[in-house]
Amino acid sequence: MNIPSDLKYTKDHEWIKIEGDTATVGITDFAQGELGDIVYVEVETLDETLDIEEIFGTVEAVKTVSDLFLPLSGEIIEFNESLEDEPEKVNTDPYGDGWMIKIKFSDASEIDNLLSADDYKALIGA
């Protein structure tokens, strides 16, 4: 199980990479493993400003569809458009080419509520 220590995590299995006032967001290796083969990623909230824990999109696997929850309040400024043609990147490289969105977050204090790698490992029993 790959859980990079330089990222933050949510209880909903999203990972967050903070770079200045921007955050890159995707789903964790654990989440993609639980979902199985991902066949579609939908994000219709590009250029919208959402609050923390609002749904920003969905990920569809062969057997299920799961909502994606925003880990930090802010504006969704980019969607990984390569996932439209290659959603399997979420399975093969969840922390790299399989990233989903970038957000310009509006409240840096929310970062303090995210989980560390160790906290996330404890959450999933890794």
PDB file of C-alpha atoms in Angstrom, residues 1-120:
ATOM      1  CA  MET A   1       0.000   0.000   0.000  1.00  0.00           C
ATOM      2  CA  ASN A   2       1.497   3.293  -1.122  1.00  0.00           C
ATOM      3  CA  ILE A   3       0.838   6.215   1.272  1.00  0.00           C
ATOM      4  CA  PRO A   4       3.354   9.003   0.556  1.00  0.00           C
ATOM      5  CA  SER A   5       4.395  10.859   3.701  1.00  0.00           C
ATOM      6  CA  ASP A   6       4.612  14.260   1.960  1.00  0.00           C
ATOM      7  CA  LEU A   7       0.862  14.393   1.241  1.00  0.00           C
ATOM      8  CA  LYS A   8      -2.199  15.119   3.361  1.00  0.00           C
ATOM      9  CA  TYR A   9      -5.294  12.899   3.394  1.00  0.00           C
ATOM     10  CA  THR A  10      -9.020  12.929   4.168  1.00  0.00           C
ATOM     11  CA  LYS A  11     -11.277  10.387   5.843  1.00  0.00           C
ATOM     12  CA  ASP A  12     -13.000  10.148   2.440  1.00  0.00           C
ATOM     13  CA  HIS A  13      -9.758   8.792   0.869  1.00  0.00           C
ATOM     14  CA  GLU A  14      -8.626  11.829  -1.086  1.00  0.00           C
ATOM     15  CA  TRP A  15      -4.971  12.910  -1.069  1.00  0.00           C
ATOM     16  CA  ILE A  16      -3.866  16.538  -1.161  1.00  0.00           C
ATOM     17  CA  LYS A  17      -0.532  18.029  -2.243  1.00  0.00           C
ATOM     18  CA  ILE A  18      -0.133  21.627  -1.051  1.00  0.00           C
ATOM     19  CA  GLU A  19       1.947  23.980  -3.221  1.00  0.00           C
ATOM     20  CA  GLY A  20       1.667  27.609  -2.130  1.00  0.00           C
ATOM     21  CA  ASP A  21      -2.028  28.548  -2.266  1.00  0.00           C
ATOM     22  CA  THR A  22      -2.851  25.690  -4.646  1.00  0.00           C
ATOM     23  CA  ALA A  23      -3.630  22.069  -3.875  1.00  0.00           C
ATOM     24  CA  THR A  24      -3.592  19.060  -6.197  1.00  0.00           C
ATOM     25  CA  VAL A  25      -6.223  16.442  -5.294  1.00  0.00           C
ATOM     26  CA  GLY A  26      -6.761  12.794  -6.197  1.00  0.00           C
ATOM     27  CA  ILE A  27      -7.905   9.572  -4.592  1.00  0.00           C
ATOM     28  CA  THR A  28      -5.572   7.347  -2.607  1.00  0.00           C
ATOM     29  CA  ASP A  29      -4.026   4.055  -3.617  1.00  0.00           C
ATOM     30  CA  PHE A  30      -6.280   2.412  -1.018  1.00  0.00           C
ATOM     31  CA  ALA A  31      -9.411   4.012  -2.542  1.00  0.00           C
ATOM     32  CA  GLN A  32      -8.598   3.017  -6.123  1.00  0.00           C
ATOM     33  CA  GLY A  33      -7.889  -0.526  -4.921  1.00  0.00           C
ATOM     34  CA  GLU A  34     -11.243  -0.712  -3.152  1.00  0.00           C
ATOM     35  CA  LEU A  35     -13.098   0.677  -6.183  1.00  0.00           C
ATOM     36  CA  GLY A  36     -11.460  -1.627  -8.698  1.00  0.00           C
ATOM     37  CA  ASP A  37     -11.077  -0.778 -12.377  1.00  0.00           C
ATOM     38  CA  ILE A  38     -11.962   2.886 -12.875  1.00  0.00           C
ATOM     39  CA  VAL A  39     -13.795   3.529 -16.123  1.00  0.00           C
ATOM     40  CA  TYR A  40     -14.838   7.191 -15.827  1.00  0.00           C
ATOM     41  CA  VAL A  41     -13.972  10.333 -13.865  1.00  0.00           C
ATOM     42  CA  GLU A  42     -16.460  13.197 -13.974  1.00  0.00           C
ATOM     43  CA  VAL A  43     -15.762  16.713 -12.730  1.00  0.00           C
ATOM     44  CA  GLU A  44     -18.336  19.323 -13.750  1.00  0.00           C
ATOM     45  CA  THR A  45     -17.278  21.910 -11.156  1.00  0.00           C
ATOM     46  CA  LEU A  46     -14.326  23.460 -13.008  1.00  0.00           C
ATOM     47  CA  ASP A  47     -14.083  27.215 -12.290  1.00  0.00           C
ATOM     48  CA  GLU A  48     -16.591  26.894  -9.431  1.00  0.00           C
ATOM     49  CA  THR A  49     -15.920  27.819  -5.813  1.00  0.00           C
ATOM     50  CA  LEU A  50     -17.033  25.147  -3.351  1.00  0.00           C
ATOM     51  CA  ASP A  51     -16.923  24.666   0.405  1.00  0.00           C
ATOM     52  CA  ILE A  52     -14.933  21.962   2.134  1.00  0.00           C
ATOM     53  CA  GLU A  53     -16.551  18.498   1.884  1.00  0.00           C
ATOM     54  CA  GLU A  54     -18.871  19.516  -0.974  1.00  0.00           C
ATOM     55  CA  ILE A  55     -19.042  17.041  -3.864  1.00  0.00           C
ATOM     56  CA  PHE A  56     -16.776  18.134  -6.716  1.00  0.00           C
ATOM     57  CA  GLY A  57     -17.230  15.111  -8.972  1.00  0.00           C
ATOM     58  CA  THR A  58     -17.629  11.370  -9.222  1.00  0.00           C
ATOM     59  CA  VAL A  59     -15.474   8.399 -10.046  1.00  0.00           C
ATOM     60  CA  GLU A  60     -17.064   5.408 -11.724  1.00  0.00           C
ATOM     61  CA  ALA A  61     -15.678   1.912 -11.441  1.00  0.00           C
ATOM     62  CA  VAL A  62     -16.991  -1.272 -13.024  1.00  0.00           C
ATOM     63  CA  LYS A  63     -19.254  -2.036 -10.054  1.00  0.00           C
ATOM     64  CA  THR A  64     -19.920   1.318  -8.362  1.00  0.00           C
ATOM     65  CA  VAL A  65     -19.984   5.112  -8.561  1.00  0.00           C
ATOM     66  CA  SER A  66     -18.451   7.155  -5.732  1.00  0.00           C
ATOM     67  CA  ASP A  67     -18.714  10.850  -4.963  1.00  0.00           C
ATOM     68  CA  LEU A  68     -15.547  12.917  -4.666  1.00  0.00           C
ATOM     69  CA  PHE A  69     -15.445  15.376  -1.756  1.00  0.00           C
ATOM     70  CA  LEU A  70     -13.496  18.634  -1.788  1.00  0.00           C
ATOM     71  CA  PRO A  71     -10.803  18.499   0.938  1.00  0.00           C
ATOM     72  CA  LEU A  72     -10.390  22.297   1.183  1.00  0.00           C
ATOM     73  CA  SER A  73     -12.691  25.213   0.402  1.00  0.00           C
ATOM     74  CA  GLY A  74     -11.753  27.018  -2.774  1.00  0.00           C
ATOM     75  CA  GLU A  75     -12.008  27.381  -6.534  1.00  0.00           C
ATOM     76  CA  ILE A  76     -11.446  24.414  -8.806  1.00  0.00           C
ATOM     77  CA  ILE A  77      -8.942  25.811 -11.295  1.00  0.00           C
ATOM     78  CA  GLU A  78      -7.896  22.725 -13.246  1.00  0.00           C
ATOM     79  CA  PHE A  79      -9.153  19.263 -14.171  1.00  0.00           C
ATOM     80  CA  ASN A  80      -6.812  16.508 -15.339  1.00  0.00           C
ATOM     81  CA  GLU A  81      -8.303  16.215 -18.811  1.00  0.00           C
ATOM     82  CA  SER A  82      -6.167  13.173 -19.643  1.00  0.00           C
ATOM     83  CA  LEU A  83      -8.537  11.189 -17.395  1.00  0.00           C
ATOM     84  CA  GLU A  84     -11.328  11.681 -19.953  1.00  0.00           C
ATOM     85  CA  ASP A  85      -9.536   9.286 -22.321  1.00  0.00           C
ATOM     86  CA  GLU A  86      -7.486   7.337 -19.779  1.00  0.00           C
ATOM     87  CA  PRO A  87      -9.382   7.040 -16.470  1.00  0.00           C
ATOM     88  CA  GLU A  88      -7.277   3.957 -15.676  1.00  0.00           C
ATOM     89  CA  LYS A  89      -4.435   6.344 -14.756  1.00  0.00           C
ATOM     90  CA  VAL A  90      -6.185   6.638 -11.389  1.00  0.00           C
ATOM     91  CA  ASN A  91      -5.554   2.908 -10.898  1.00  0.00           C
ATOM     92  CA  THR A  92      -2.016   2.781 -12.278  1.00  0.00           C
ATOM     93  CA  ASP A  93      -0.634   6.048 -10.856  1.00  0.00           C
ATOM     94  CA  PRO A  94      -3.029   7.551  -8.280  1.00  0.00           C
ATOM     95  CA  TYR A  95      -0.442   9.989  -6.866  1.00  0.00           C
ATOM     96  CA  GLY A  96       1.051  11.020 -10.221  1.00  0.00           C
ATOM     97  CA  ASP A  97      -0.656  10.983 -13.619  1.00  0.00           C
ATOM     98  CA  GLY A  98      -3.939   9.998 -11.940  1.00  0.00           C
ATOM     99  CA  TRP A  99      -4.441  13.316 -10.111  1.00  0.00           C
ATOM    100  CA  MET A 100      -7.926  14.749 -10.567  1.00  0.00           C
ATOM    101  CA  ILE A 101      -8.168  18.466  -9.820  1.00  0.00           C
ATOM    102  CA  LYS A 102      -6.237  21.503  -8.687  1.00  0.00           C
ATOM    103  CA  ILE A 103      -7.846  24.016  -6.373  1.00  0.00           C
ATOM    104  CA  LYS A 104      -6.922  27.508  -5.260  1.00  0.00           C
ATOM    105  CA  PHE A 105      -7.870  27.150  -1.617  1.00  0.00           C
ATOM    106  CA  SER A 106      -9.378  30.018   0.311  1.00  0.00           C
ATOM    107  CA  ASP A 107      -8.790  29.038   3.962  1.00  0.00           C
ATOM    108  CA  ALA A 108      -5.314  27.739   4.816  1.00  0.00           C
ATOM    109  CA  SER A 109      -6.436  26.911   8.372  1.00  0.00           C
ATOM    110  CA  GLU A 110      -8.450  23.976   6.936  1.00  0.00           C
ATOM    111  CA  ILE A 111      -5.139  22.244   6.141  1.00  0.00           C
ATOM    112  CA  ASP A 112      -4.711  21.636   9.883  1.00  0.00           C
ATOM    113  CA  ASN A 113      -7.769  19.343   9.819  1.00  0.00           C
ATOM    114  CA  LEU A 114      -6.352  17.040   7.150  1.00  0.00           C
ATOM    115  CA  LEU A 115      -4.792  13.713   8.080  1.00  0.00           C
ATOM    116  CA  SER A 116      -1.065  12.994   8.032  1.00  0.00           C
ATOM    117  CA  ALA A 117       0.174   9.823   6.324  1.00  0.00           C
ATOM    118  CA  ASP A 118       0.378   8.115   9.738  1.00  0.00           C
ATOM    119  CA  ASP A 119      -3.165   9.212  10.640  1.00  0.00           C
ATOM    120  CA  TYR A 120      -4.431   7.896   7.302  1.00  0.00           C
TER     121      TYR A 120
END
